[in-house]
mmCIF file of C-alpha atoms and ligand atoms in Angstrom:
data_model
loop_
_atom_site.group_PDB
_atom_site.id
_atom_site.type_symbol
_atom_site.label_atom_id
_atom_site.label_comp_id
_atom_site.label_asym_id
_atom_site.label_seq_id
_atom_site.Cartn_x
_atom_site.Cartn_y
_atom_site.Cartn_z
ATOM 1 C CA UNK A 1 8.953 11.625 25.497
ATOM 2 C CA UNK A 2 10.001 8.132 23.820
ATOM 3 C CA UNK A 3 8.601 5.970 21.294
ATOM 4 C CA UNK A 4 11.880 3.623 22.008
ATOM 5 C CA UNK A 5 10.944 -0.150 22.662
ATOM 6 C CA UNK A 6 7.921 0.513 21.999
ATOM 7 C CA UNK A 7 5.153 -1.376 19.362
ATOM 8 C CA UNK A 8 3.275 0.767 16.770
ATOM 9 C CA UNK A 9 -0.191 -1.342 16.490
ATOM 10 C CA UNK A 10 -2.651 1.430 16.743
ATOM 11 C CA UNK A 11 -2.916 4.418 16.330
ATOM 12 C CA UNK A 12 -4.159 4.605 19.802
ATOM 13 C CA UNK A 13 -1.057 3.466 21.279
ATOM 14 C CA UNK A 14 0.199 7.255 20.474
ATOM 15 C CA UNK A 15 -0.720 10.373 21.850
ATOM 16 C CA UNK A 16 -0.927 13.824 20.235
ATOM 17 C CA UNK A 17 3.111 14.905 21.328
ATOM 18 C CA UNK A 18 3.857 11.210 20.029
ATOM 19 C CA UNK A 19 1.915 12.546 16.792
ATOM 20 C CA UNK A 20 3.524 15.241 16.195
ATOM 21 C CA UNK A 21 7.417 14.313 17.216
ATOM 22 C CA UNK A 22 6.945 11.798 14.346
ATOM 23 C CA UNK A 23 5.943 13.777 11.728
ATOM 24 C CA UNK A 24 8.466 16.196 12.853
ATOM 25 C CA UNK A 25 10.865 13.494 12.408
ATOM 26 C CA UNK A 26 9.530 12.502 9.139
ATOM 27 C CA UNK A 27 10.099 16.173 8.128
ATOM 28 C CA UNK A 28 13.684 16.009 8.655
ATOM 29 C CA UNK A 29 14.450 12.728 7.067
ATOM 30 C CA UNK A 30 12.325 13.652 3.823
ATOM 31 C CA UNK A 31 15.657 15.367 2.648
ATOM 32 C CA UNK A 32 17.834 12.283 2.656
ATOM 33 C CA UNK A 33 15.542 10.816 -0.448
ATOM 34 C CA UNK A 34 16.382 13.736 -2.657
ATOM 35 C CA UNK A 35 20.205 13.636 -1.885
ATOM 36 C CA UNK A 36 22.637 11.559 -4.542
ATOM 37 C CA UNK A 37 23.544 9.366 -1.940
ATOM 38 C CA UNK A 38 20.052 8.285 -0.330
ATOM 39 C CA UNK A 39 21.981 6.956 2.929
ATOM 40 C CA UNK A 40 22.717 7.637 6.809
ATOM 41 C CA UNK A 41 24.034 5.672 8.785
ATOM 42 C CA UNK A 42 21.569 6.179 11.511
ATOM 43 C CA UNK A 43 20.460 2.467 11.764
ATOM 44 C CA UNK A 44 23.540 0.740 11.408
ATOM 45 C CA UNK A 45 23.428 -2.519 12.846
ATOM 46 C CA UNK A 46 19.747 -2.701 13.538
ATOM 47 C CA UNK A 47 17.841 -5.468 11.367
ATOM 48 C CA UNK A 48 14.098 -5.017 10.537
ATOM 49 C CA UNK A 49 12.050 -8.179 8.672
ATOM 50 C CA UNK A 50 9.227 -7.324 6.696
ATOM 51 C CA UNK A 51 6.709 -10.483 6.872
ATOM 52 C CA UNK A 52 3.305 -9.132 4.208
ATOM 53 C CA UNK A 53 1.013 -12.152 4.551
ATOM 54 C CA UNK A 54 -1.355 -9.821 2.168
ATOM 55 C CA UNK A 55 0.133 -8.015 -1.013
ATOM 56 C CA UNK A 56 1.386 -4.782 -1.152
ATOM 57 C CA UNK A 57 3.240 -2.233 -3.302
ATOM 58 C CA UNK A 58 3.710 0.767 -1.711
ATOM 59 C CA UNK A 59 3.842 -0.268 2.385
ATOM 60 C CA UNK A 60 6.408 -3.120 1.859
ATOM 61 C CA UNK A 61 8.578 -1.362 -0.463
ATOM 62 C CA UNK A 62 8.514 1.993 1.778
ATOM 63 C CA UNK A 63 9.361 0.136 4.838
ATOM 64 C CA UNK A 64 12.216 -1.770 2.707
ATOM 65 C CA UNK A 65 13.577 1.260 1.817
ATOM 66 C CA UNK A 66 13.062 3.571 4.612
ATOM 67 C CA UNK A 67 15.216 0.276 6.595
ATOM 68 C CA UNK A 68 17.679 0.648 3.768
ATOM 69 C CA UNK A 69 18.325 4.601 3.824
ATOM 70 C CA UNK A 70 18.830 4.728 7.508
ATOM 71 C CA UNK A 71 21.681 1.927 6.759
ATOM 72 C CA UNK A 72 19.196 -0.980 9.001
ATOM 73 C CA UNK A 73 19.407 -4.309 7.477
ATOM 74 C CA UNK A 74 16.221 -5.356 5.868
ATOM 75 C CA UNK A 75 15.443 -8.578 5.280
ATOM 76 C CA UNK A 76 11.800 -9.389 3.643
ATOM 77 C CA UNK A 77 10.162 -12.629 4.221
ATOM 78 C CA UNK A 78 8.414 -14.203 1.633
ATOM 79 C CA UNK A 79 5.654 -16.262 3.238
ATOM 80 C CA UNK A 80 4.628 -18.075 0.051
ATOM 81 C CA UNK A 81 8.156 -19.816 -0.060
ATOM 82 C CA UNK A 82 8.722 -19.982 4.069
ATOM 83 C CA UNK A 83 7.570 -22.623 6.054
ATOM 84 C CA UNK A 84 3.982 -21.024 6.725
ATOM 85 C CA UNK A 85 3.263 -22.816 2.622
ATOM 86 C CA UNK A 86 3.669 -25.987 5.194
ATOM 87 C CA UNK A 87 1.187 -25.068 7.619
ATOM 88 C CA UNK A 88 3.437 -23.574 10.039
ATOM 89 C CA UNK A 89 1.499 -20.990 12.365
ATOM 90 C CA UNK A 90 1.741 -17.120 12.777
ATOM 91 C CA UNK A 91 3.143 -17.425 16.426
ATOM 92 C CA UNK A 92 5.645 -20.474 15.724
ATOM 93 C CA UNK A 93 6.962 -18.338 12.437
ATOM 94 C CA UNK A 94 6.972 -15.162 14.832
ATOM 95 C CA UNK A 95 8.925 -17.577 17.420
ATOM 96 C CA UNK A 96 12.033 -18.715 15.092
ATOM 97 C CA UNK A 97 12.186 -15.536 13.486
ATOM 98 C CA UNK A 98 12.553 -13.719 16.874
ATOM 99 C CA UNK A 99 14.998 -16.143 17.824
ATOM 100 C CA UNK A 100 17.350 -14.838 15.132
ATOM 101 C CA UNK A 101 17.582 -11.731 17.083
ATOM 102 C CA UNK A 102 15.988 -8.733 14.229
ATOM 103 C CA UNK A 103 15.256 -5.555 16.241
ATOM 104 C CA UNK A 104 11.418 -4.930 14.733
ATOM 105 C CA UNK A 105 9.490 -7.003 12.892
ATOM 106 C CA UNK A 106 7.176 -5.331 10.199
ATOM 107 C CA UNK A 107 3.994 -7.322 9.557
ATOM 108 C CA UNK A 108 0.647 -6.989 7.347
ATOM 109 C CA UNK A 109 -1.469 -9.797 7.818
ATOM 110 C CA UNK A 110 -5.600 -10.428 6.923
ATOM 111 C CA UNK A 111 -6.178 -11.044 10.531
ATOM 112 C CA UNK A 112 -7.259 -8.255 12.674
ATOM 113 C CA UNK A 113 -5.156 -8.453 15.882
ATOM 114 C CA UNK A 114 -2.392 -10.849 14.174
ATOM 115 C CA UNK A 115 0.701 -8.059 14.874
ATOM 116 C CA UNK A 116 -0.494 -7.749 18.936
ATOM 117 C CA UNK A 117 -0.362 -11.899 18.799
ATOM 118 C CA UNK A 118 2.812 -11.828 17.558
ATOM 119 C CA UNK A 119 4.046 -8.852 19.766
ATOM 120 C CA UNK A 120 2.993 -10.598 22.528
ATOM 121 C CA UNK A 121 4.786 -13.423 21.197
ATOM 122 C CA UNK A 122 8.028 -11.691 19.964
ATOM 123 C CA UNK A 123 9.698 -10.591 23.520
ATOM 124 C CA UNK A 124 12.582 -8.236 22.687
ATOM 125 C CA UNK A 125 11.879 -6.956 18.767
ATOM 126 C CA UNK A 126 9.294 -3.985 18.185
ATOM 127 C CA UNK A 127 6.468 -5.007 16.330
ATOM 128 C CA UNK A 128 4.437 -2.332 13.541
ATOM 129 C CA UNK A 129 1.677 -2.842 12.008
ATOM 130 C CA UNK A 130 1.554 -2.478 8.845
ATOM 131 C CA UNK A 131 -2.341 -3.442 8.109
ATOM 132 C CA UNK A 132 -4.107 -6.090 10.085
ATOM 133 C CA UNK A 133 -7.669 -7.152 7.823
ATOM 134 C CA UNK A 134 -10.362 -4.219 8.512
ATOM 135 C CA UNK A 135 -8.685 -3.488 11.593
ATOM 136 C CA UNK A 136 -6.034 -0.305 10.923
ATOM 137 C CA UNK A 137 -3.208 0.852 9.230
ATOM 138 C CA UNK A 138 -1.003 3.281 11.320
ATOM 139 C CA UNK A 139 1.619 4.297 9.374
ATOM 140 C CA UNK A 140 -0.562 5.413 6.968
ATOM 141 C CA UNK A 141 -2.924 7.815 8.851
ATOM 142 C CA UNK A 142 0.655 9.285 9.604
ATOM 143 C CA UNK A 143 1.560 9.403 5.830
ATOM 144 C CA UNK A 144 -1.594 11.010 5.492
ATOM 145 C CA UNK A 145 -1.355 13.556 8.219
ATOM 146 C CA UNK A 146 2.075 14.524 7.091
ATOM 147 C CA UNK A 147 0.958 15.361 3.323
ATOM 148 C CA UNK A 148 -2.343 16.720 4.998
ATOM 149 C CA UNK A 149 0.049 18.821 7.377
ATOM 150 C CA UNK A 150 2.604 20.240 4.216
ATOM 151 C CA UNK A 151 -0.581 21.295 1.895
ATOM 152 C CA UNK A 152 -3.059 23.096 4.788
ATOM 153 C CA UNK A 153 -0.125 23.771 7.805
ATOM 154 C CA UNK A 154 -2.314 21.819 10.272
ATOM 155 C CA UNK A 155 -4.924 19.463 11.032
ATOM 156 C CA UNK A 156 -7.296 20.801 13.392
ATOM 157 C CA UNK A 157 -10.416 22.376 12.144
ATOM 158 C CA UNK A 158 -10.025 20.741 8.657
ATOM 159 C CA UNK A 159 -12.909 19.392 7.400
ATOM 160 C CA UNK A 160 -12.191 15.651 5.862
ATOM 161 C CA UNK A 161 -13.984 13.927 4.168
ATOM 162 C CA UNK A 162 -13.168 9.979 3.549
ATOM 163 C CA UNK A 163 -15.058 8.329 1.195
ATOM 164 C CA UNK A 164 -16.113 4.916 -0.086
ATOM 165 C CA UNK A 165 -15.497 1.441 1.218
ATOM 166 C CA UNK A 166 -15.390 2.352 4.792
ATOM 167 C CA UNK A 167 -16.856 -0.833 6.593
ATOM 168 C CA UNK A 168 -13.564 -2.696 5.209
ATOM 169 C CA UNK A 169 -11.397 -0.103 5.392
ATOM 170 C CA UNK A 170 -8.236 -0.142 7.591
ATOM 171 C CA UNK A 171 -7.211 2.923 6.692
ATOM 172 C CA UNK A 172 -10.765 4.448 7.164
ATOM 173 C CA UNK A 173 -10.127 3.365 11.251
ATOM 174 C CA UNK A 174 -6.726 4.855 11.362
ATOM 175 C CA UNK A 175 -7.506 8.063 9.609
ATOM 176 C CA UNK A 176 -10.320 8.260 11.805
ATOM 177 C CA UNK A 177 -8.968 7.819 15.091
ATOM 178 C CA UNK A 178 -6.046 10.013 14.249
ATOM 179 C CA UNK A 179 -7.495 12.844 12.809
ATOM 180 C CA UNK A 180 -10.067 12.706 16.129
ATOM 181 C CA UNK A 181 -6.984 12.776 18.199
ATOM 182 C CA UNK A 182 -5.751 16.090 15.899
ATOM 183 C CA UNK A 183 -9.672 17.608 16.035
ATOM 184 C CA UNK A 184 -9.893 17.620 12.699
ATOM 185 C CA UNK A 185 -13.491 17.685 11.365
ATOM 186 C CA UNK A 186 -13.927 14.057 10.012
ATOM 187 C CA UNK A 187 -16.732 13.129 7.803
ATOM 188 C CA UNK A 188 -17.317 9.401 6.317
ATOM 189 C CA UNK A 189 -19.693 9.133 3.582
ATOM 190 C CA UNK A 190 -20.054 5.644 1.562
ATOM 191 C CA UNK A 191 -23.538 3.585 0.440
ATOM 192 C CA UNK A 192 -25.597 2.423 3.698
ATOM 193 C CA UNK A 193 -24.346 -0.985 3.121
ATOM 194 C CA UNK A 194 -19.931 -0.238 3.314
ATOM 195 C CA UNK A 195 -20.827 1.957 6.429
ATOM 196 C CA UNK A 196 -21.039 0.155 9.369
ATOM 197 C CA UNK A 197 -23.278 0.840 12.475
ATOM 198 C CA UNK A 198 -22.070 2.600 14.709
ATOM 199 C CA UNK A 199 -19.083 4.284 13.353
ATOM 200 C CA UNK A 200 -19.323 7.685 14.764
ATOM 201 C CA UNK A 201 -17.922 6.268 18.181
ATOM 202 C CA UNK A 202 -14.780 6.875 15.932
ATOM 203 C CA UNK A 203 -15.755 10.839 16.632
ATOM 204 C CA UNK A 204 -16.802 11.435 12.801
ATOM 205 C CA UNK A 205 -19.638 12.646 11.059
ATOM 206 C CA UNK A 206 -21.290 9.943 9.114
ATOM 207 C CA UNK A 207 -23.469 10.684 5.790
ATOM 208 C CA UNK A 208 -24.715 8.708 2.570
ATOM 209 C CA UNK A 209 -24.550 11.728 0.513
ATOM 210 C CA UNK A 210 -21.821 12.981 -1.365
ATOM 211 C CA UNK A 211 -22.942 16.403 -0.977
ATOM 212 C CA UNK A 212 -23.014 16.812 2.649
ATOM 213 C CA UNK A 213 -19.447 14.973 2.892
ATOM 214 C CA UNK A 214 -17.982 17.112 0.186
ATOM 215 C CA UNK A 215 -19.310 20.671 1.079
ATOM 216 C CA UNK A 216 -16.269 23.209 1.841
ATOM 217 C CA UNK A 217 -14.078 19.620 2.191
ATOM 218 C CA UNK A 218 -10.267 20.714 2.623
ATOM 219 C CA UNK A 219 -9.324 17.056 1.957
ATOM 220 C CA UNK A 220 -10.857 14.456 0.243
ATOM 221 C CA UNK A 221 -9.840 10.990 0.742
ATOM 222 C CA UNK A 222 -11.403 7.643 -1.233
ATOM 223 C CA UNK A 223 -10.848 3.937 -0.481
ATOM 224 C CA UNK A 224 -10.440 1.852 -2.863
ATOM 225 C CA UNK A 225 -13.845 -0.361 -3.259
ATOM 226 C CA UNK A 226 -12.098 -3.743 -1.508
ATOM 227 C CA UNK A 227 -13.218 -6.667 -3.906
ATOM 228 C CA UNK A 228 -11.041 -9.323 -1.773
ATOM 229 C CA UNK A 229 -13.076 -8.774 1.321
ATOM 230 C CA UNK A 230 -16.794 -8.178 -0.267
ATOM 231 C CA UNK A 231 -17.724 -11.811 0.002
ATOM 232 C CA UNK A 232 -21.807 -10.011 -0.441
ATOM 233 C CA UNK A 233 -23.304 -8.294 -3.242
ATOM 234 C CA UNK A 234 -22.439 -4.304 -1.455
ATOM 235 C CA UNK A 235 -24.185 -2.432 -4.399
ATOM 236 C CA UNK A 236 -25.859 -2.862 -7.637
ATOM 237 C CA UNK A 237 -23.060 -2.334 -10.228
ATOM 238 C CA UNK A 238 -19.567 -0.645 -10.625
ATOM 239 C CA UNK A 239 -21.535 1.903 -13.028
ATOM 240 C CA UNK A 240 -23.777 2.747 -9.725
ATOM 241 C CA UNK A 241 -21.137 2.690 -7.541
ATOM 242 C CA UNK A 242 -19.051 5.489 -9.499
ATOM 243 C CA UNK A 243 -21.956 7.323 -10.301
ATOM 244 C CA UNK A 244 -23.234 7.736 -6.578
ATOM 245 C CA UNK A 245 -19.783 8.186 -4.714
ATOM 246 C CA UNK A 246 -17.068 8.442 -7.418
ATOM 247 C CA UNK A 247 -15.127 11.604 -7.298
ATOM 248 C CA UNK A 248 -15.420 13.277 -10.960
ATOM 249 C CA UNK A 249 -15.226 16.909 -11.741
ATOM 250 C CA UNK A 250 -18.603 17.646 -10.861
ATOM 251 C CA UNK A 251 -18.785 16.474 -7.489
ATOM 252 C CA UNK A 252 -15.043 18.163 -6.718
ATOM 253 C CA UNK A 253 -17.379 21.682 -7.360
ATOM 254 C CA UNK A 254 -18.625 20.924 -3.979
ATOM 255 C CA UNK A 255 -15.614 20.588 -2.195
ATOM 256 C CA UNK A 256 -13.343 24.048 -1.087
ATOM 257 C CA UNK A 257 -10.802 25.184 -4.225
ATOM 258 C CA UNK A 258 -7.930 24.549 -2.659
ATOM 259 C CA UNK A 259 -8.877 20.600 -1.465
ATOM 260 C CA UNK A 260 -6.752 17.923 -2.076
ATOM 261 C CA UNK A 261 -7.454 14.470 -3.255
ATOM 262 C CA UNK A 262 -5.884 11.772 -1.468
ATOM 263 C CA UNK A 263 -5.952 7.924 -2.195
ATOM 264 C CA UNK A 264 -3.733 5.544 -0.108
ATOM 265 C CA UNK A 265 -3.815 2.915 -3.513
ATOM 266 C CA UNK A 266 -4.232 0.807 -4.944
ATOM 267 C CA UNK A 267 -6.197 2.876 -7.150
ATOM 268 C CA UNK A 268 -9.832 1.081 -9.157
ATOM 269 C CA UNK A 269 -9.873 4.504 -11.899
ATOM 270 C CA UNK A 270 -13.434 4.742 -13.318
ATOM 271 C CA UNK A 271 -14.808 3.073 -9.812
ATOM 272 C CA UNK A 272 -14.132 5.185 -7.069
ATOM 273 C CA UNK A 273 -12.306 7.971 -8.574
ATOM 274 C CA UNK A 274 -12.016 8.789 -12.569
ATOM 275 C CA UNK A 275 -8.396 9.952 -14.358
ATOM 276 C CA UNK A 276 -8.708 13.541 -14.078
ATOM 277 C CA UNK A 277 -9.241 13.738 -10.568
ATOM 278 C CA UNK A 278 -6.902 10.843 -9.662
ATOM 279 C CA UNK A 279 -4.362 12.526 -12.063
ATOM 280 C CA UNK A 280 -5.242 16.211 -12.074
ATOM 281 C CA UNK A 281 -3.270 19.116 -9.875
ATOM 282 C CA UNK A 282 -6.159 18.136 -6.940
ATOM 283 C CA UNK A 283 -4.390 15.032 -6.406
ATOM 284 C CA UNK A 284 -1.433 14.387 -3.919
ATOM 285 C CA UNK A 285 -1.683 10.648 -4.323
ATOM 286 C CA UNK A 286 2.284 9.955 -5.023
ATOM 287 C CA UNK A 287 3.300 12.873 -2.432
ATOM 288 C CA UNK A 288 1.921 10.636 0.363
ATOM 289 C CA UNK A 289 3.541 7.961 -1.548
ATOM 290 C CA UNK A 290 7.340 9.444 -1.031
ATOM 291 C CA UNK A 291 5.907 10.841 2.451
ATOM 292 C CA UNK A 292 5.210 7.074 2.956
ATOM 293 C CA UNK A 293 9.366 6.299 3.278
ATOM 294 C CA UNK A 294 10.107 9.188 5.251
ATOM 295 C CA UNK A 295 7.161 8.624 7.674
ATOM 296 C CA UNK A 296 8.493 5.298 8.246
ATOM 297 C CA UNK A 297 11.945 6.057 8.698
ATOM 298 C CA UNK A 298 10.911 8.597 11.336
ATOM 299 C CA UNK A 299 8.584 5.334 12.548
ATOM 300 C CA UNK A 300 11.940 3.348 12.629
ATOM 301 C CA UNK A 301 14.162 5.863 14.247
ATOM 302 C CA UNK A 302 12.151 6.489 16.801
ATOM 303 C CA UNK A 303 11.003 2.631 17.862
ATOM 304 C CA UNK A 304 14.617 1.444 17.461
ATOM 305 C CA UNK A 305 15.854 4.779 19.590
ATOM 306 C CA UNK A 306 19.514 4.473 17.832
ATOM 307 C CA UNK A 307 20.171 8.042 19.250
ATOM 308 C CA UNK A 308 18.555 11.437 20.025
ATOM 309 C CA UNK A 309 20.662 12.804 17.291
ATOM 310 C CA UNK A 310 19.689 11.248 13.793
ATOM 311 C CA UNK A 311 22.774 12.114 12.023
ATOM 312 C CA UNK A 312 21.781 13.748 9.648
HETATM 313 N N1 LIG B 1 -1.598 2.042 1.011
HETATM 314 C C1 LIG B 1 -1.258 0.738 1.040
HETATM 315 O O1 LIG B 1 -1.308 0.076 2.092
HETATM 316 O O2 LIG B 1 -0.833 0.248 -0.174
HETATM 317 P P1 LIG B 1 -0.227 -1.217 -0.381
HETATM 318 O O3 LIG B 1 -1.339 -2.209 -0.154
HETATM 319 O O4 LIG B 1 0.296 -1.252 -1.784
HETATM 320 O O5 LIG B 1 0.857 -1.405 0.636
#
């Protein structure tokens, strides 16, 4: 089995072995960001560029660094000085970028389906998605399997529950078709009018009601309420909105004892999820942050193929 070559745009493009060698990957290469010297030389003489069209904290900097510990060079792209400020296109900034010979290209971008253009632009770099609009978010539902995988040892049978803004949700999709893939037991609950029709072709369980979604939950997981894509009214007021499906101590009563609280971030507190539960020893929001480099160095190991052996 070999992920080398290859482009990470869904998370249908893996299957469940492809699952699994990559978090077992990620596994082994969570050590190297505890050690003094956070560096292999793995990588060496590989170059990734980073090109976020759409802001980010935690997915740029993770794939920056992840680049950086495995010795790659990592160069980011900052499309509000490049040439795209002068109208210059997705595919043309793909083309000249390509043509300076990087071995994967990293790209978020507002557009569903903007990292397959460019991959099928790009001949000879990898291309990974790292969030196309309401489309998905790969690495993440890996991130998120790997912190799901070191709390409960596995993912089948879990119940899940993922909660909130699912209709614009990239990370809703990903999660979803992942954790299908895994047979976890997914549930999406959000109001009638952030859950779209149709979503339990994803193979999830779809509810309005906090209850049902959170009842003997192993793992809760709420999405941030997307204000830059709600171009509607979704629901009457934040107040509402926080009252209905925020996760507060009261509604965590429902869920198993031992669930966790995820978040992928950024995090509205008081909205979707208030300070004790976002804060509290539920909460393994900045575990899947760390598990977010070494997921993506396992993500970059294994698309770049340096060698079988990681040298570590
Ligand atoms: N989880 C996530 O994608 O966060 P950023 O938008 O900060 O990258």
């Amino acid at each position: 089995m070999s992920l080398r070559g290859r482009h990470l745009l869904s998370i249908e493009d893996l299957d469940v072995q492809e699952i699994e060698l990559i978090l077992k990957t990620a596994r082994s290469f969570k050590e190297i960001s505890t050690r003094p010297i956070r560096k292999v030389p793995t990588l060496r003489g590989k170059t990734v560029i980073n090109i976020f069209f759409e802001p980010s904290t935690r997915t740029r900097s993770s794939f920056e660094l992840a680049a950086k510990r495995l010795s790659a060079d990592a160069v980011n792209f900052n499309v509000s000085t490049s040439s795209v400020a002068k109208g210059e296109s997705l595919i043309d900034t793909g083309r000249n970028l390509q043509a300076m010979h990087p071995d994967l290209i990293v790209v978020r971008h507002s557009l569903a389906g903007a990292p397959a253009l460019l991959a099928t632009h790009c001949k000879g770099s990898c291309v990974i998605n790292a969030g196309d609009g309401m489309h998905e978010h790969p690495t993440q539902a890996l991130l998120d399997a790997l912190t799901i995988c070191e709390h409960k040892g596995r993912l089948e049978g879990l119940k899940v529950a993922i909660i909130g803004d699912i209709k614009h949700s990239r990370v809703a999709r990903s999660n979803a078709l992942l954790l299908r893939k895994m047979k976890a037991e997914t549930w999406v609950c959000g109001p009638p009018t952030l859950l779209p029709v149709g979503f339990e072709s994803y193979g999830v369980q779809v509810t309005h009601h906090m209850e049902e979604a959170l009842t003997d939950a192993d793992v809760i997981m709420l999405l941030r309420a997307q204000r830059e894509r709600q171009q509607e009214i979704f629901y009457p007021s934040f107040k509402e909105y926080s009252m209905l499906y925020g996760l507060d101590r009261r509604k965590m009563k429902w869920a198993k004892p031992d669930a966790i609280v995820m978040h992928p971030g950024p995090i509205n507190r008081g909205i979707e999820i208030d300070q004790e539960m976002a804060d509290g020893a539920y909460s393994v929001i900045l575990e899947q942050v760390s598990n977010g480099v070494a997921t993506r160095m396992a993500v970059l190991f294994l698309l770049l193929g340096a060698s079988e052996d990681p040298g570590i």
